[in-house]
mmCIF file of C-alpha atoms in Angstrom:
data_model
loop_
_atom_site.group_PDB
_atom_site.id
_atom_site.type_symbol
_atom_site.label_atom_id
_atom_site.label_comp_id
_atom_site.label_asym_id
_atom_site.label_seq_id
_atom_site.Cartn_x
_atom_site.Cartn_y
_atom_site.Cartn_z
ATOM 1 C CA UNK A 758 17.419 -55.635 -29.450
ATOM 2 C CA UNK A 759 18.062 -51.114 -29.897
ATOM 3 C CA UNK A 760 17.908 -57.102 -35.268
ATOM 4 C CA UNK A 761 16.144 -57.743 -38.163
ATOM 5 C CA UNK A 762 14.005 -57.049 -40.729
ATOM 6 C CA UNK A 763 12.926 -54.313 -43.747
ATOM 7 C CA UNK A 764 11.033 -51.834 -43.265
ATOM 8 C CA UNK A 765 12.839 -54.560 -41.668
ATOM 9 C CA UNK A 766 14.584 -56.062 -44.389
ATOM 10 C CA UNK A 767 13.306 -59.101 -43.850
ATOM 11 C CA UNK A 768 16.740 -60.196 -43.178
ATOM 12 C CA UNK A 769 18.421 -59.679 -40.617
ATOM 13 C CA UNK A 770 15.403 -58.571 -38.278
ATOM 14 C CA UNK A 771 16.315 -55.609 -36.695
ATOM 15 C CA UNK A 772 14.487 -55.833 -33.871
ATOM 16 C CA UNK A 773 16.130 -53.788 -30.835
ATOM 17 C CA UNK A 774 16.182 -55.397 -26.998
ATOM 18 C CA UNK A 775 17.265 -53.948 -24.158
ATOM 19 C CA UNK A 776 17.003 -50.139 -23.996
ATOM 20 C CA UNK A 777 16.644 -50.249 -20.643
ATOM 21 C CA UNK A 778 20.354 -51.134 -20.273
ATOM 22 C CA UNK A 779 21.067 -47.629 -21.482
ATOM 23 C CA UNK A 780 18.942 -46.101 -18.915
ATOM 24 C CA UNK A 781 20.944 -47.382 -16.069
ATOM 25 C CA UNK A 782 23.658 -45.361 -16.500
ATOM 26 C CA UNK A 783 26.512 -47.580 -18.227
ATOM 27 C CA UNK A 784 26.940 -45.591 -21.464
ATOM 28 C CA UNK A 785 29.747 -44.104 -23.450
ATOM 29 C CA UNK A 786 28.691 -40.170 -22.957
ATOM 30 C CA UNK A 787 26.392 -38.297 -20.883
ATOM 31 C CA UNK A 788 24.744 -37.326 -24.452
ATOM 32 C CA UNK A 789 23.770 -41.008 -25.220
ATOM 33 C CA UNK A 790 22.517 -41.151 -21.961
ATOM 34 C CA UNK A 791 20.048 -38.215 -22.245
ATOM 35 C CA UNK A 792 18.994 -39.572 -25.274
ATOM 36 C CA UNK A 793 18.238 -43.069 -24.345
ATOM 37 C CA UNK A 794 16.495 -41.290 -20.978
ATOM 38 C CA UNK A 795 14.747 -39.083 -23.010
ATOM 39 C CA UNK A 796 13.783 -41.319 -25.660
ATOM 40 C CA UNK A 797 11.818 -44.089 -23.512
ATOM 41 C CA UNK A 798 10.447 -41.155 -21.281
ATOM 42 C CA UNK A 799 9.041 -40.552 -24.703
ATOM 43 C CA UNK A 800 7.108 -43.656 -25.347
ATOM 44 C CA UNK A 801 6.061 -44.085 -21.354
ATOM 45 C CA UNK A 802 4.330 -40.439 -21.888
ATOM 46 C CA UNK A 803 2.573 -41.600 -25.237
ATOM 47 C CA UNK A 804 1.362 -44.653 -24.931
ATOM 48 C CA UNK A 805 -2.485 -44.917 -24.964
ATOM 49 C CA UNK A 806 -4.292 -48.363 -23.499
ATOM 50 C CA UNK A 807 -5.696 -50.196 -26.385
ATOM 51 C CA UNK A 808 -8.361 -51.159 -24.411
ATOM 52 C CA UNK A 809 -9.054 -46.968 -24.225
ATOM 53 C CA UNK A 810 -8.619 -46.868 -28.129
ATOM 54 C CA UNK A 811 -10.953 -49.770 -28.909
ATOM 55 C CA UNK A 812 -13.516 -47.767 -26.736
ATOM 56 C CA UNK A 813 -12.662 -44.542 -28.665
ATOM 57 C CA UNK A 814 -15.358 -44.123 -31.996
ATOM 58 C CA UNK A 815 -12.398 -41.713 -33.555
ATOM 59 C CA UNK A 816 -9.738 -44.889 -33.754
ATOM 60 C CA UNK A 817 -9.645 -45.646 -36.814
ATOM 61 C CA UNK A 818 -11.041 -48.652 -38.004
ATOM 62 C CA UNK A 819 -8.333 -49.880 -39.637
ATOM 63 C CA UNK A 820 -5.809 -49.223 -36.567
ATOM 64 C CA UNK A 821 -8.794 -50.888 -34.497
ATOM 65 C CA UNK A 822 -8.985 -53.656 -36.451
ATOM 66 C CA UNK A 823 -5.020 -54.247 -36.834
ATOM 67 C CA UNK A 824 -4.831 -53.433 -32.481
ATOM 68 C CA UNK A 825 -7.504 -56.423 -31.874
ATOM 69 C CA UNK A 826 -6.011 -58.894 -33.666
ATOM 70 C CA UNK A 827 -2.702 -57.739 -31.623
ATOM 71 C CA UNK A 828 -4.668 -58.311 -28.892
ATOM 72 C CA UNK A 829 -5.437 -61.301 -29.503
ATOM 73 C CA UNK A 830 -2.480 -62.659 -30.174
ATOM 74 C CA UNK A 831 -0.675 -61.102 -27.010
ATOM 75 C CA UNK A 832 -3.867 -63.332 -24.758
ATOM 76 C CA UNK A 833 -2.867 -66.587 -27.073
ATOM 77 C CA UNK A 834 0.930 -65.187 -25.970
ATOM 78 C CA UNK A 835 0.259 -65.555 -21.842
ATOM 79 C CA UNK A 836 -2.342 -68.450 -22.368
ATOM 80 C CA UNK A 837 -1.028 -70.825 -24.327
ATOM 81 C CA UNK A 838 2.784 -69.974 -25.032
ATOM 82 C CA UNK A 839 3.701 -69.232 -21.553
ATOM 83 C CA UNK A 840 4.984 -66.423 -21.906
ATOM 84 C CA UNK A 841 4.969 -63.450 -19.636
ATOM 85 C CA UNK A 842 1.582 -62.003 -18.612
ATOM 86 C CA UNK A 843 2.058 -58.704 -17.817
ATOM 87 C CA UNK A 844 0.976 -55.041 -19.152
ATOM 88 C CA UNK A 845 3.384 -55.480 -22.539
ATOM 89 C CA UNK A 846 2.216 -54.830 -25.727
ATOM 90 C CA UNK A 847 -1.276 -53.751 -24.305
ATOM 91 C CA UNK A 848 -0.625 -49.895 -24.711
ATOM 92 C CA UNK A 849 -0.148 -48.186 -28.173
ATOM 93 C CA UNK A 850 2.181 -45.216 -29.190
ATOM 94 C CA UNK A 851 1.935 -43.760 -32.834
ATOM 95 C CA UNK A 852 5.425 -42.058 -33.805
ATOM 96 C CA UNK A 853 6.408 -39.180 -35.965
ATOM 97 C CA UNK A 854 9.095 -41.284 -37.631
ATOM 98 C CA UNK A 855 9.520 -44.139 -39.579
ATOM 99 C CA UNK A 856 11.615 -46.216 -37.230
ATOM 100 C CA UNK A 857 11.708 -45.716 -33.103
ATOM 101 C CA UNK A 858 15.716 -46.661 -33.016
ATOM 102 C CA UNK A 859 18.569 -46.567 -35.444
ATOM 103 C CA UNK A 860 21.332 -49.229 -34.476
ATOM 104 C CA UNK A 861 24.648 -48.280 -35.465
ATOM 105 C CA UNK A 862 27.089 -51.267 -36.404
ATOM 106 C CA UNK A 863 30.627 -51.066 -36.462
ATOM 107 C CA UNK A 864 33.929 -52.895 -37.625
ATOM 108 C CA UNK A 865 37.903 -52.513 -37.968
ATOM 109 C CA UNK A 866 38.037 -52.056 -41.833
ATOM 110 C CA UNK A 867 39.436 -55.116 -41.949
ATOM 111 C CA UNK A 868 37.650 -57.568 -39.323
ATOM 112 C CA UNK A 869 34.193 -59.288 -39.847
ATOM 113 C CA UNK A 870 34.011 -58.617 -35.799
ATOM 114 C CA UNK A 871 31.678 -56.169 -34.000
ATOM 115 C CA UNK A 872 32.670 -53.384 -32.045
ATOM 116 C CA UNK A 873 31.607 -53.837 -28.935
ATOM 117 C CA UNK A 874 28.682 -51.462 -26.873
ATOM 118 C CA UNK A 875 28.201 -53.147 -23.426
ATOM 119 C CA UNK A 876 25.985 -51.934 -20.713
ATOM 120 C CA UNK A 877 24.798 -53.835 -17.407
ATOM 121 C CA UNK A 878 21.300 -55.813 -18.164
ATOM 122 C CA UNK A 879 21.729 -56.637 -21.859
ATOM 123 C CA UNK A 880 25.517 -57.053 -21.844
ATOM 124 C CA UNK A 881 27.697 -56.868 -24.612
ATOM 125 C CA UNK A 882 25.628 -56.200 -28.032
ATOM 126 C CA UNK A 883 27.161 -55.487 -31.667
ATOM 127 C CA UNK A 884 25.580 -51.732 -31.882
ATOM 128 C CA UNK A 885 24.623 -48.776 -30.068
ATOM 129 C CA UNK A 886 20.875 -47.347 -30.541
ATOM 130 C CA UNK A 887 19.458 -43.771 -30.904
ATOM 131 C CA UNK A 888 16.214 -42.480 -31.045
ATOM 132 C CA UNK A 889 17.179 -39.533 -33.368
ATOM 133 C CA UNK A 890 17.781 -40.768 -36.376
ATOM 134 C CA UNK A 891 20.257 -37.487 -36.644
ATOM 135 C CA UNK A 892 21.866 -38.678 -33.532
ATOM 136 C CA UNK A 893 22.904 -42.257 -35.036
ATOM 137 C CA UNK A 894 24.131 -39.866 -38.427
ATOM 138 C CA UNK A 895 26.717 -38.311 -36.132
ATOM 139 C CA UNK A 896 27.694 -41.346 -34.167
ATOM 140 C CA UNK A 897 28.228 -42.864 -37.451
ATOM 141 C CA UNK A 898 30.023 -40.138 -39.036
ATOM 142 C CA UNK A 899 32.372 -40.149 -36.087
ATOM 143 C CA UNK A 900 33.262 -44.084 -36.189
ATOM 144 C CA UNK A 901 33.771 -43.765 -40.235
ATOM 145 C CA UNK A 902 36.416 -40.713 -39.103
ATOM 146 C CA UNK A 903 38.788 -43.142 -37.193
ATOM 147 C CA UNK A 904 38.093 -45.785 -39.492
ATOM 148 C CA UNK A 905 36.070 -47.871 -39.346
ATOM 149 C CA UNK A 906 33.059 -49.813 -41.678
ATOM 150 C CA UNK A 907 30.125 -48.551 -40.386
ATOM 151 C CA UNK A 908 25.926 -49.319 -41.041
ATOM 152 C CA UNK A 909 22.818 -47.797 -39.859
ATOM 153 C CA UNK A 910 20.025 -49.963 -39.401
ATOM 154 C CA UNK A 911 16.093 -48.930 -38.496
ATOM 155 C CA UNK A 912 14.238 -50.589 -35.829
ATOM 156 C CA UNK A 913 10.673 -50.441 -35.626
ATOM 157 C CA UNK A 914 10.448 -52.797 -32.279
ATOM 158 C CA UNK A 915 12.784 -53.350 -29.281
ATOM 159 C CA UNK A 916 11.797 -54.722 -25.873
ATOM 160 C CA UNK A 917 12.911 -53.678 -22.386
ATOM 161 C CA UNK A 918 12.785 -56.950 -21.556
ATOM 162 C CA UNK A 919 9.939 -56.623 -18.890
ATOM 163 C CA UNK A 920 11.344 -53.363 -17.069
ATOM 164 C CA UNK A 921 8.850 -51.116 -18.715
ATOM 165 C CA UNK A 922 5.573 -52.079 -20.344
ATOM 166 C CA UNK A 923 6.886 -52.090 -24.177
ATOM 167 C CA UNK A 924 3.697 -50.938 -26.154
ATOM 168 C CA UNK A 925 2.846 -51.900 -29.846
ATOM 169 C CA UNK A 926 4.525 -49.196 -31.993
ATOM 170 C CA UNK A 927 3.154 -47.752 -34.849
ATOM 171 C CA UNK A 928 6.331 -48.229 -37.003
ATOM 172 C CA UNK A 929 5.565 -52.080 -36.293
ATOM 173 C CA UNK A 930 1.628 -52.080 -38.134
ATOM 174 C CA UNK A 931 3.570 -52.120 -41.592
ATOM 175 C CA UNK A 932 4.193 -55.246 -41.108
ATOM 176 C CA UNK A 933 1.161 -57.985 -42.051
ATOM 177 C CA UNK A 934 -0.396 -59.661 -39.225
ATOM 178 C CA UNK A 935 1.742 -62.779 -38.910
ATOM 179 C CA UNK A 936 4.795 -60.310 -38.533
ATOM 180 C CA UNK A 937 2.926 -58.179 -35.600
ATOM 181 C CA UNK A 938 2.119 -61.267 -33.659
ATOM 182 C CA UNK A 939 5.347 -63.232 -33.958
ATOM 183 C CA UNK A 940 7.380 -60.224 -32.915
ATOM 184 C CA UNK A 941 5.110 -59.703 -29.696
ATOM 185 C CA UNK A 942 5.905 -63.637 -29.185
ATOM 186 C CA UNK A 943 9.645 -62.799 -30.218
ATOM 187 C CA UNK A 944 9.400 -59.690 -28.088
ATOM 188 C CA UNK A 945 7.941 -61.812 -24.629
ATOM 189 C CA UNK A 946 10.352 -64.802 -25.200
ATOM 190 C CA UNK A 947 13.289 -61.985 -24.591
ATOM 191 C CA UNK A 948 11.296 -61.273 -21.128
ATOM 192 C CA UNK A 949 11.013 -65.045 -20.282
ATOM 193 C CA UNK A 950 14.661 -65.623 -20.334
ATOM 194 C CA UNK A 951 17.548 -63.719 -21.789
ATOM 195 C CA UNK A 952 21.562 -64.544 -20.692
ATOM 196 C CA UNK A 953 23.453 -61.152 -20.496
ATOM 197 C CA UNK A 954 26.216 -60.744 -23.451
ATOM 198 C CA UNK A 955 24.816 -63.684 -25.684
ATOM 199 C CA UNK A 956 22.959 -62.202 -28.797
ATOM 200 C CA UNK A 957 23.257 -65.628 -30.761
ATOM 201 C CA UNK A 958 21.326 -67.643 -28.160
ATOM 202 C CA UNK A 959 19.180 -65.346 -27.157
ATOM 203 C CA UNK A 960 18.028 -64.379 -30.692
ATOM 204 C CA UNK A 961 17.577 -67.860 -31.850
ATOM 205 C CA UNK A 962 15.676 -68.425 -28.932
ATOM 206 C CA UNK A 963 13.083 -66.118 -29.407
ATOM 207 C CA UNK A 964 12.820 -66.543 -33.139
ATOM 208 C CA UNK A 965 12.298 -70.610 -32.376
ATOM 209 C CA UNK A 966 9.655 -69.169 -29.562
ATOM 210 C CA UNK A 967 8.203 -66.885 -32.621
ATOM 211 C CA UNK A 968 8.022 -69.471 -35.367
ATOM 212 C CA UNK A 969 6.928 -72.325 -33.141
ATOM 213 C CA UNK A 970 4.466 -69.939 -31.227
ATOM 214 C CA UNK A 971 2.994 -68.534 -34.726
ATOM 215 C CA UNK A 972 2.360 -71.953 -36.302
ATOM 216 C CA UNK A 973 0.535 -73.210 -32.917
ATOM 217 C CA UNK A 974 -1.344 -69.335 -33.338
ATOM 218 C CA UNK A 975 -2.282 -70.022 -36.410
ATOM 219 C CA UNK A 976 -3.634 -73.468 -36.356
ATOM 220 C CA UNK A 977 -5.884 -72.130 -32.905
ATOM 221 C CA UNK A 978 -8.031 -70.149 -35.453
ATOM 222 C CA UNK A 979 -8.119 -72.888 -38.249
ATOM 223 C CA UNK A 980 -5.000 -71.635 -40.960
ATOM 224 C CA UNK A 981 -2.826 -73.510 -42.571
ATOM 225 C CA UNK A 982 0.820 -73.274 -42.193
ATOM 226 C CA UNK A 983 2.842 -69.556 -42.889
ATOM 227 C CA UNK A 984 4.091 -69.941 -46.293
ATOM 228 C CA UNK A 985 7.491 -71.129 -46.645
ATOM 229 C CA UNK A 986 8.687 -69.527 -49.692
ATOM 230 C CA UNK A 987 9.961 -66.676 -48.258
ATOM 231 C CA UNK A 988 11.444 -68.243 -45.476
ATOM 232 C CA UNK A 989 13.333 -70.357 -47.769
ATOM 233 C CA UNK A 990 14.544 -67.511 -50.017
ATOM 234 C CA UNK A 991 15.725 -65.901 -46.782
ATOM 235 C CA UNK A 992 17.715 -68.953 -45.671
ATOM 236 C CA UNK A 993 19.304 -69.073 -48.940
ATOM 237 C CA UNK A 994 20.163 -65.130 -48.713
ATOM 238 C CA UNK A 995 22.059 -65.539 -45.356
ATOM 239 C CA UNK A 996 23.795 -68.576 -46.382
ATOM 240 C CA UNK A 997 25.489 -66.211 -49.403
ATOM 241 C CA UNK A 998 26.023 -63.671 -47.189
ATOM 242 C CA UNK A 999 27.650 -65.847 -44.440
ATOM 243 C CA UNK A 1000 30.122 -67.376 -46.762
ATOM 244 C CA UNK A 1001 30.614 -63.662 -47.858
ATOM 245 C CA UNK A 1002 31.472 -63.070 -44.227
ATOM 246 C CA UNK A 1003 33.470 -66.124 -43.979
ATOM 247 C CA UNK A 1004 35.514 -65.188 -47.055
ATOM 248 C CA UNK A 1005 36.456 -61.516 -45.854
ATOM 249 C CA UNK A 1006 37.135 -63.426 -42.513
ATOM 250 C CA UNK A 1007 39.709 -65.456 -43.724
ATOM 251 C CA UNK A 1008 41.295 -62.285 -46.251
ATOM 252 C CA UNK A 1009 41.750 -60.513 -42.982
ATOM 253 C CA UNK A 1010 43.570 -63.090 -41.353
ATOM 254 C CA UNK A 1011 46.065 -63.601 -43.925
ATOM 255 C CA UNK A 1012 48.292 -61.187 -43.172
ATOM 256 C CA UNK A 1013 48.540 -59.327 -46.541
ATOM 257 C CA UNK A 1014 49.377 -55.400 -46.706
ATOM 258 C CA UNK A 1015 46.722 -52.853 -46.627
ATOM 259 C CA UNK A 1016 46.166 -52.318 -50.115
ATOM 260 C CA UNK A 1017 45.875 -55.796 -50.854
ATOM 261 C CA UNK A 1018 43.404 -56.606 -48.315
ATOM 262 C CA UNK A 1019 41.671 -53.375 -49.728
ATOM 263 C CA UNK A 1020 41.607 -54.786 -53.470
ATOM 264 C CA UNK A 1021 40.809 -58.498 -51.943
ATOM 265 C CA UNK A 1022 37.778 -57.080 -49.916
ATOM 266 C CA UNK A 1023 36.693 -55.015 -53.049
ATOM 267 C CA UNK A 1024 36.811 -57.964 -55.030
ATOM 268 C CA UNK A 1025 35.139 -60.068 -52.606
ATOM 269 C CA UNK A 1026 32.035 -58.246 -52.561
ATOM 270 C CA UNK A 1027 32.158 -58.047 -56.798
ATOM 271 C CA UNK A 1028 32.377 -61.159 -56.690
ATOM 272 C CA UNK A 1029 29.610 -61.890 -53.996
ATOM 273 C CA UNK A 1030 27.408 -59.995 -56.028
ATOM 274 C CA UNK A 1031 27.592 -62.048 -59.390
ATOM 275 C CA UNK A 1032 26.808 -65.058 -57.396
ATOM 276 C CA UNK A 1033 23.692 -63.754 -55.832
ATOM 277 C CA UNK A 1034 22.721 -63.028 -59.293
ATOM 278 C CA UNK A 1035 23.290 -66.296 -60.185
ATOM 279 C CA UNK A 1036 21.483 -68.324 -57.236
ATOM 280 C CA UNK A 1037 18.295 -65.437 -57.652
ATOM 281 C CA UNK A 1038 18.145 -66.596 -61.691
ATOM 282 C CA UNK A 1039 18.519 -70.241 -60.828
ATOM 283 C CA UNK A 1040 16.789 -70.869 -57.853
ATOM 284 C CA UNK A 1041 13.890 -68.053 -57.384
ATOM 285 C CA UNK A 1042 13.813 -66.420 -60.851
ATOM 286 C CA UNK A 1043 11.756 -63.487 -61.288
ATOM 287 C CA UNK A 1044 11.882 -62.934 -57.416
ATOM 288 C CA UNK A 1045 14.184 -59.813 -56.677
ATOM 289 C CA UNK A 1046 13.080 -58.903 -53.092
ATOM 290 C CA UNK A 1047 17.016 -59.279 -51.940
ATOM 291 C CA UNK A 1048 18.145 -56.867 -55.141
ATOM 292 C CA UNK A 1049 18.001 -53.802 -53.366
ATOM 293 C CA UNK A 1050 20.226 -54.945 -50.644
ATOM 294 C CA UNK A 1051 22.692 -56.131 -52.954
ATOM 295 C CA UNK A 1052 22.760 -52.833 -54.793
ATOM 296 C CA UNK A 1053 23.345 -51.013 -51.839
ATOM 297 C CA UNK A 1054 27.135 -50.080 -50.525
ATOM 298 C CA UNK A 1055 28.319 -53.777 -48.669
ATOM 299 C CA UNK A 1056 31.048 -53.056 -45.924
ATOM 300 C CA UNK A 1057 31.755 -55.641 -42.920
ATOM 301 C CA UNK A 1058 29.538 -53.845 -40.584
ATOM 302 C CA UNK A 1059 26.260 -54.267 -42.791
ATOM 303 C CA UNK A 1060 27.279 -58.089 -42.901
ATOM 304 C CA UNK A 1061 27.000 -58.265 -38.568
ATOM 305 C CA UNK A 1062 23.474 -58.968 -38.122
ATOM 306 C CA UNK A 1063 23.080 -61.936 -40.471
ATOM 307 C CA UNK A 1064 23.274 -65.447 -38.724
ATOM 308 C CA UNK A 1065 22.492 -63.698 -35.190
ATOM 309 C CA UNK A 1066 18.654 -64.753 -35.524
ATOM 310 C CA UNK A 1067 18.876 -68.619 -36.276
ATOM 311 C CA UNK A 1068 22.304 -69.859 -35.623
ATOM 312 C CA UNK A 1069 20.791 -72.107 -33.258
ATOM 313 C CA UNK A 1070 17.267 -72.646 -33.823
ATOM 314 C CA UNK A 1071 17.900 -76.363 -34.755
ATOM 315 C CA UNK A 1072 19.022 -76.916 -31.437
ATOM 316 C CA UNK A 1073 16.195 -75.278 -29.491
ATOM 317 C CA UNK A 1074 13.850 -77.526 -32.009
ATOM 318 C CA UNK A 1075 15.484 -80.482 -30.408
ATOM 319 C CA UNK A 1076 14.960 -78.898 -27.062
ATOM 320 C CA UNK A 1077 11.394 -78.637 -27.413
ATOM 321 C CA UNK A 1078 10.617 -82.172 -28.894
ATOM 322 C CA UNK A 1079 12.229 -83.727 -26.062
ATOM 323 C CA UNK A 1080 10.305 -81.765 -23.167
ATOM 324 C CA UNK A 1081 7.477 -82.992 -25.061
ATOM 325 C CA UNK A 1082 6.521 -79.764 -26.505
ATOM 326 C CA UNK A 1083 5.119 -78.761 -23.580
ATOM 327 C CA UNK A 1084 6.186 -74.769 -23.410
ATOM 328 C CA UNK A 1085 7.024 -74.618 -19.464
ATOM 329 C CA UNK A 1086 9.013 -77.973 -19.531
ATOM 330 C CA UNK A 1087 10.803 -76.253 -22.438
ATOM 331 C CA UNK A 1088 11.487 -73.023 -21.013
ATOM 332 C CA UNK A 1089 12.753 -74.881 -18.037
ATOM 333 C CA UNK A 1090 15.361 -77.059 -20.209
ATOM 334 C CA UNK A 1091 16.057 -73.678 -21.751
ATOM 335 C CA UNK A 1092 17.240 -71.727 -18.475
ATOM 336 C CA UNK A 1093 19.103 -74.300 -17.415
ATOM 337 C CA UNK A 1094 21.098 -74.569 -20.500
ATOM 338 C CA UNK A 1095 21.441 -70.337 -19.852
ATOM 339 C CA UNK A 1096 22.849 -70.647 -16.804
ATOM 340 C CA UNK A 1097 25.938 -72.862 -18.083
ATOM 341 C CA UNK A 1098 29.288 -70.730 -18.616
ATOM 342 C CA UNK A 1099 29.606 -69.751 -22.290
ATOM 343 C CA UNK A 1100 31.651 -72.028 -23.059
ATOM 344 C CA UNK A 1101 29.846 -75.156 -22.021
ATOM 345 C CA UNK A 1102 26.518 -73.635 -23.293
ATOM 346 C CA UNK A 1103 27.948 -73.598 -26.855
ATOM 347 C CA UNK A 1104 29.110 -76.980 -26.824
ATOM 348 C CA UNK A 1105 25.718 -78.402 -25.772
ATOM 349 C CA UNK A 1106 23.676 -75.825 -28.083
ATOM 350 C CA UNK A 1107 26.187 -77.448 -31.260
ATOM 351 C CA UNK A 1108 25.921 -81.222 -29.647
ATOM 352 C CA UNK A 1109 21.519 -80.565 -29.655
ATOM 353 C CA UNK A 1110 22.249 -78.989 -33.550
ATOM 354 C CA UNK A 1111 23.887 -82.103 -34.438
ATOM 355 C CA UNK A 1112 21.775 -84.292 -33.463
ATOM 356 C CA UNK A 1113 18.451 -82.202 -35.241
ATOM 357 C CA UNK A 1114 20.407 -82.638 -38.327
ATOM 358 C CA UNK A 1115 21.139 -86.468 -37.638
ATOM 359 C CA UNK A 1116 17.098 -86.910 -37.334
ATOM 360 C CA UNK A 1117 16.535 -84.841 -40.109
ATOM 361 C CA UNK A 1118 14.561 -86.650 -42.644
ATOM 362 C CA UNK A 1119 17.038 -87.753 -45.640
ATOM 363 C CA UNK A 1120 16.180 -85.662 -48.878
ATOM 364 C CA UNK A 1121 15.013 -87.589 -52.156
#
C-alpha cells in the first residue's frame, strides 16, 4: 500500500498499494492529484528493463548481482506460486531519495481510529501518500493544525496492483535478499486478488502468500528455513503495542474530560515504555532493534499500522492446508471468501483462526 517495515522498520511493513487509485481522479485536491500523476509518470519514464541492465558491462556488479537473484525469484513467483505473470518487477528505477512514498497517518487526539483517505480501486485506506517527502511535511503540518495525532511513514515499495508494470525500486535493494523476494511475492499476491476497502485481509493475505511463498523459494535452491528469531521478536513487539492500542482505546471511550484523557494517554505510553523494557531484558536481552522506536515521540497515529499485516494469517494457513496446498485451489478458496459482504467475511476469516489455534500443537 502508498505498510511496513524500517528502512522499513521491520514492523509494521510499510509497504504502499494502490497508487493507481490516486491517478483516477478521486482525491482530496487537485494538488494531490498532480502529485500522484506526476509521481508515477516519474517511475514509468525511468524504469530501465533488467534484462537491458544485465546486458549493460557499466551495471554494476553488485546491482547485477542483487537484480538476478530478483529475477529469479519473480520466474519462481509466476511458475510455481501462481502468481501473476506479467511485466512487474522486471524493469528497474534507481531514485534520488531514500523512500519513493511517505504515508501520512492520522487520528482524533483521542481515538485509536484512522482517518479515512478513500479513492475508487483501493478503497478506503488509513493514510494518504506523497512522493515529495516535503509534500507529506505540509499535509502533516496541516492535520496536526486542526488537531489531530499525526505520523509520517517511508515506503520504499507499493504496487499498482497490476495497472502499471511496478518495477524493482532502488530504495527496496537495502533490504537482504529474502526481504526483496518476499515483497515481489507480497507485491503480486496484491495483483492476484485484493477486496476494495479491506486493508486487514488483504495485508494478511499477501504476507501469508510472502512467508509461505519464501519458505517454498527457499527450499527450491536447497536452504533451510528463514530464521525465526526475528520474526518472533516482532510478534512479541506488536503484541505490546496492540495492548498499548487497546489500552488508549478503552481511555477514550470512557468518557473522562480532556485533560484527563490527556494525562491518561501520557501515562499510558510511560507506562508502555517501562514494559517494553522489561519484556526486551527478559525475553531477548541484549537485542535492542525495537529501542529506537520506543524512543521516538508515540501518538495514536504511529500505533495504526501495527496488526494490519497478520491479523489473519492463521486463518489463511488453514485455508491453504485444506486446498491441499495447492496455490490455485487456494487462491480460489481465497476469492471466494473476498467476495462475501464484510461482515460475513470476518466471521468466517475468525471461525478459520479458531480453528488454526484449536490444531495448534499444545506447548510443553
Amino acid at each position: 500500500m502508498p505498510g511496513f517495515v524500517p528502512p522499513r522498520i521491520r514492523i509494521p511493513r510499510l509497504i504502499a498499494v494502490a497508487a493507481v487509485g490516486l491517478l483516477l481522479g478521486a482525491c482530496g485536491s487537485l494538488r494531490y492529484y498532480a502529485q500522484a500523476v506526476h509521481g508515477q509518470g516519474e517511475l514509468v519514464v525511468h524504469r530501465r528493463a533488467i534484462s537491458q541492465l544485465l546486458r549493460d558491462p557499466a551495471t554494476d556488479p553488485q546491482l547485477a548481482a542483487r537484480l538476478q537473484q530478483a529475477q529469479r525469484a519473480r520466474r519462481f513467483a509466476s511458475q510455481q506460486l501462481a502468481l501473476p505473470d506479467n511485466r512487474s518487477y522486471t524493469g528497474y528505477v534507481a531514485l534520488d531519495r531514500p523512500y519513493v512514498v511517505w504515508n501520512v497517518f492520522a487520528t482524533p487526539r483521542y481515538s485509536v481510529q484512522a482517518v479515512p483517505q478513500c479513492f475508487p480501486v483501493s478503497g478506503c485506506v488509513a493514510y494518504r501518500g506523497w512522493f515529495r517527502e516535503a509534500d507529506a511535511e505540509a499535509d502533516a503540518a496541516r492535520l496536526r493544525a486542526r488537531g489531530d495525532d499525526v505520523w509520517i511513514g517511508g515506503v520504499p515499495a507499493y504496487s499498482t496492483l497490476g495497472w502499471f508494470a511496478d518495477p524493482i525500486l532502488s530504495s527496496m535493494l537495502r533490504w537482504d535478499d529474502d526481504e526483496l523476494d518476499g515483497t515481489i511475492f507480497h507485491e503480486l499476491a496484491h495483483q492476484r486478488i485484493y477486496v476494495k476497502g479491506d486493508t486487514a485481509f488483504n495485508e494478511s493475505f499477501a504476507t501469508f502468500v510472502q512467508t509461505e511463498g519464501l519458505r517454498e523459494w527457499r527450499q527450491s535452491r536447497g536452504l533451510p528455513p528463514p530464521d525465526g528469531r526475528a520474526r518472533a521478536m516482532d510478534e512479541g513487539f506488536t503484541r505490546l503495542v496492540l495492548d498499548l492500542r487497546t489500552r488508549l482505546a478503552s481511555l477514550y471511550a470512557s468518557g473522562a474530560d480532556a485533560a484527563a484523557m490527556e494525562a491518561g494517554k501520557q501515562g499510558e505510553i510511560a507506562a508502555f515504555r517501562v514494559r517494553y523494557a522489561q519484556w526486551r531484558e527478559r525475553d531477548w536481552p541484549g537485542d535492542h532493534r525495537h529501542d529506537a522506536w520506543v524512543a521516538q515521540p508515540i501518538n495514536n497515529a504511529r500505533l495504526l499500522p501495527f496488526g494490519l499485516y497478520e491479523r489473519w494469517t492463521p486463518a489463511f494457513a488453514v485455508l491453504f492446508q485444506r486446498a491441499g496446498r495447492h496455490w490455485p485451489a487456494f487462491y480460489a478458496s481465497v476469492r471466494e471468501l473476498a467476495r462475501e459482504p464484510e461482515a460475513q467475511r470476518e466471521q468466517a476469516l475468525q471461525a478459520l483462526a479458531g480453528a488454526r489455534q484449536a490444531e495448534a500443537p499444545a506447548g510443553p
